[in-house]
Coordinates of N, CA and C in Angstrom, one line a residue:
M24 N 3.4 4.6 -6.8 CA 2.0 5.0 -6.5 C 2.2 6.4 -5.7
P25 N 1.4 7.3 -6.0 CA 1.4 8.6 -5.2 C 1.1 8.3 -3.8
V26 N 1.6 9.1 -2.9 CA 1.4 8.9 -1.5 C 0.7 10.2 -0.9
I27 N -0.3 10.0 0.0 CA -0.9 11.1 0.7 C -0.6 10.9 2.1
I28 N 0.1 12.0 2.7 CA 0.5 11.9 4.1 C -0.1 13.1 4.8
T29 N -0.6 12.7 6.0 CA -1.1 13.7 7.0 C -0.4 13.5 8.3
A30 N 0.2 14.6 8.8 CA 0.8 14.6 10.1 C -0.2 14.8 11.2
K31 N -0.1 14.1 12.3 CA -1.0 14.4 13.4 C -0.7 15.7 14.1
H32 N 0.5 16.1 14.0 CA 0.9 17.4 14.5 C 1.6 18.2 13.4
D33 N 1.1 19.4 13.1 CA 1.6 20.2 12.0 C 3.1 20.4 12.1
G34 N 3.8 20.2 11.0 CA 5.2 20.4 10.9 C 6.1 19.2 11.4
F35 N 5.4 18.1 11.7 CA 6.2 16.9 12.2 C 7.1 16.5 11.1
R36 N 8.4 16.3 11.5 CA 9.5 16.0 10.5 C 9.8 14.5 10.5
R37 N 9.9 14.0 9.3 CA 10.3 12.6 9.1 C 10.8 12.5 7.6
C38 N 11.9 11.8 7.4 CA 12.4 11.6 6.1 C 12.7 12.9 5.4
G39 N 13.2 13.8 6.1 CA 13.6 15.1 5.5 C 12.5 16.0 5.1
V40 N 11.3 15.8 5.6 CA 10.1 16.6 5.2 C 9.4 17.0 6.4
A41 N 9.0 18.3 6.5 CA 8.1 18.8 7.5 C 6.7 18.6 7.0
H42 N 6.0 17.6 7.6 CA 4.7 17.2 7.1 C 3.6 18.1 7.7
P43 N 2.7 18.6 6.9 CA 1.6 19.4 7.5 C 0.5 18.6 8.0
A44 N -0.3 19.2 8.8 CA -1.5 18.5 9.4 C -2.6 18.4 8.5
K45 N -2.4 18.7 7.2 CA -3.5 18.5 6.2 C -3.0 17.5 5.2
P46 N -3.8 16.7 4.6 CA -3.4 15.7 3.6 C -2.6 16.4 2.5
T47 N -1.4 15.8 2.2 CA -0.6 16.3 1.2 C -0.2 15.2 0.3
E48 N -0.4 15.4 -1.0 CA 0.0 14.3 -2.0 C 1.4 14.5 -2.4
H49 N 2.2 13.4 -2.5 CA 3.6 13.4 -2.9 C 3.6 12.4 -4.1
P50 N 4.5 12.8 -5.1 CA 4.6 11.9 -6.3 C 5.2 10.5 -5.9
D51 N 5.0 9.5 -6.7 CA 5.4 8.2 -6.4 C 6.9 8.0 -6.3
D52 N 7.7 9.0 -6.8 CA 9.2 8.8 -6.8 C 9.8 9.7 -5.6
R53 N 8.9 10.3 -4.8 CA 9.4 11.2 -3.8 C 10.2 10.5 -2.6
F54 N 9.7 9.3 -2.3 CA 10.3 8.5 -1.2 C 10.7 7.1 -1.7
T55 N 11.8 6.7 -1.1 CA 12.3 5.3 -1.4 C 11.4 4.3 -0.7
E56 N 11.5 3.0 -1.0 CA 10.8 2.0 -0.3 C 11.1 2.0 1.1
A57 N 12.4 2.2 1.5 CA 12.8 2.2 2.9 C 12.2 3.4 3.6
E58 N 12.1 4.5 3.0 CA 11.5 5.7 3.6 C 10.0 5.5 3.8
L59 N 9.4 4.9 2.8 CA 7.9 4.6 2.9 C 7.6 3.7 4.1
A60 N 8.5 2.7 4.3 CA 8.3 1.8 5.4 C 8.4 2.6 6.8
V61 N 9.4 3.6 6.8 CA 9.6 4.4 8.0 C 8.3 5.3 8.2
L62 N 7.9 5.9 7.1 CA 6.7 6.8 7.2 C 5.5 6.0 7.7
K63 N 5.2 4.8 7.1 CA 4.1 4.0 7.5 C 4.1 3.5 8.9
A64 N 5.3 3.3 9.4 CA 5.4 2.8 10.8 C 5.3 3.9 11.8
D65 N 5.4 5.1 11.4 CA 5.4 6.2 12.4 C 3.9 6.5 12.8
P66 N 3.7 6.4 14.1 CA 2.3 6.7 14.6 C 1.9 8.1 14.5
N67 N 2.8 9.0 14.2 CA 2.5 10.4 14.1 C 2.1 10.8 12.7
L68 N 2.0 9.9 11.8 CA 1.7 10.1 10.4 C 0.6 9.2 10.0
V69 N -0.3 9.7 9.1 CA -1.3 8.8 8.4 C -0.8 8.8 6.9
V70 N -0.5 7.6 6.4 CA 0.0 7.4 5.1 C -0.9 6.5 4.3
H71 N -1.3 7.1 3.1 CA -2.1 6.3 2.2 C -1.4 6.3 0.8
Q72 N -1.2 5.1 0.3 CA -0.7 5.0 -1.1 C -1.9 4.8 -2.0
V73 N -2.0 5.6 -3.1 CA -3.1 5.4 -4.0 C -2.5 5.1 -5.4
K74 N -3.3 4.4 -6.2 CA -2.9 4.0 -7.5 C -2.8 5.2 -8.3
A75 N -1.8 5.2 -9.2 CA -1.5 6.4 -10.1 C -2.7 6.6 -11.0
T76 N -3.5 5.6 -11.3 CA -4.7 5.7 -12.1 C -5.9 6.0 -11.3
A77 N -5.8 6.2 -10.0 CA -6.9 6.4 -9.2 C -7.7 7.6 -9.6
D78 N -9.0 7.5 -9.6 CA -9.8 8.6 -10.0 C -9.9 9.6 -8.8
A79 N -10.5 10.7 -9.1 CA -10.5 11.8 -8.1 C -11.3 11.4 -6.8
K80 N -12.3 10.5 -6.9 CA -13.0 10.1 -5.7 C -12.2 9.3 -4.8
V81 N -11.3 8.4 -5.3 CA -10.5 7.6 -4.5 C -9.5 8.5 -3.7
V82 N -8.9 9.4 -4.4 CA -8.0 10.4 -3.8 C -8.7 11.2 -2.7
A83 N -9.9 11.7 -3.0 CA -10.6 12.5 -2.1 C -11.0 11.6 -0.9
D84 N -11.4 10.4 -1.1 CA -11.7 9.5 0.1 C -10.5 9.3 1.0
A85 N -9.4 9.1 0.4 CA -8.1 9.0 1.2 C -7.9 10.2 2.0
K86 N -8.1 11.4 1.4 CA -7.9 12.6 2.1 C -8.9 12.8 3.3
V87 N -10.1 12.5 3.0 CA -11.1 12.6 4.1 C -10.8 11.7 5.2
S88 N -10.4 10.4 4.9 CA -10.0 9.5 6.0 C -8.8 10.0 6.8
A89 N -7.8 10.6 6.1 CA -6.7 11.2 6.8 C -7.1 12.4 7.7
D90 N -8.0 13.2 7.1 CA -8.5 14.3 7.9 C -9.2 13.9 9.2
K91 N -10.0 12.8 9.1 CA -10.7 12.4 10.3 C -9.7 11.9 11.3
V92 N -8.7 11.2 10.9 CA -7.7 10.7 11.9 C -6.9 11.9 12.5
A93 N -6.6 12.8 11.7 CA -5.9 14.0 12.2 C -6.7 14.8 13.1
A94 N -8.0 15.0 12.8 CA -8.9 15.7 13.7 C -9.1 15.0 15.0
K95 N -9.2 13.7 15.0 CA -9.3 12.9 16.2 C -8.1 13.1 17.1
S96 N -6.9 13.1 16.5 CA -5.7 13.2 17.3 C -5.6 14.6 17.9
K97 N -6.2 15.6 17.3 CA -6.1 16.9 17.9 C -7.0 17.1 19.1
T98 N -8.0 16.2 19.2 CA -8.9 16.3 20.4 C -8.5 15.4 21.6
T99 N -7.4 14.6 21.4 CA -6.9 13.8 22.4 C -5.9 14.5 23.2
P100 N -6.1 14.7 24.5 CA -5.1 15.5 25.3 C -3.7 14.7 25.3
K101 N -2.6 15.5 25.2 CA -1.3 14.9 25.2 C -1.1 14.1 26.5
G102 N -0.4 13.0 26.3 CA 0.0 12.2 27.4 C -1.1 11.2 27.9
T103 N -2.3 11.3 27.3 CA -3.3 10.4 27.8 C -3.3 9.1 27.2
G104 N -2.8 9.0 25.9 CA -2.7 7.8 25.2 C -4.0 7.2 24.8
K105 N -5.0 8.0 24.8 CA -6.4 7.6 24.5 C -6.8 8.2 23.2

C-alpha cells in the first residue's frame, strides 16, 4: 500500500529519508515492514497507508488530515508538550 508521510518538523530524518513537513506519497515498496513500524511509532511523523486502488478523494483526505496535524504541531511551542 502506498504510504503518505508528513513530518512535524521539515527535514526530520528517519529510515534514511529526510521527510518534508508536507504530505509526501511513497510507493508501497519504498519501506520494509520493519521500517513502517518504526515510522508509525515515531511521534514526529504522521503516517497514513492508503490502498493502492484508493481513489483520489481518499488520498486527498489523508493529505488534509496530515496537513492539519502538521499545522497544529507548528503552533505548539517547543518544550511545552501540549
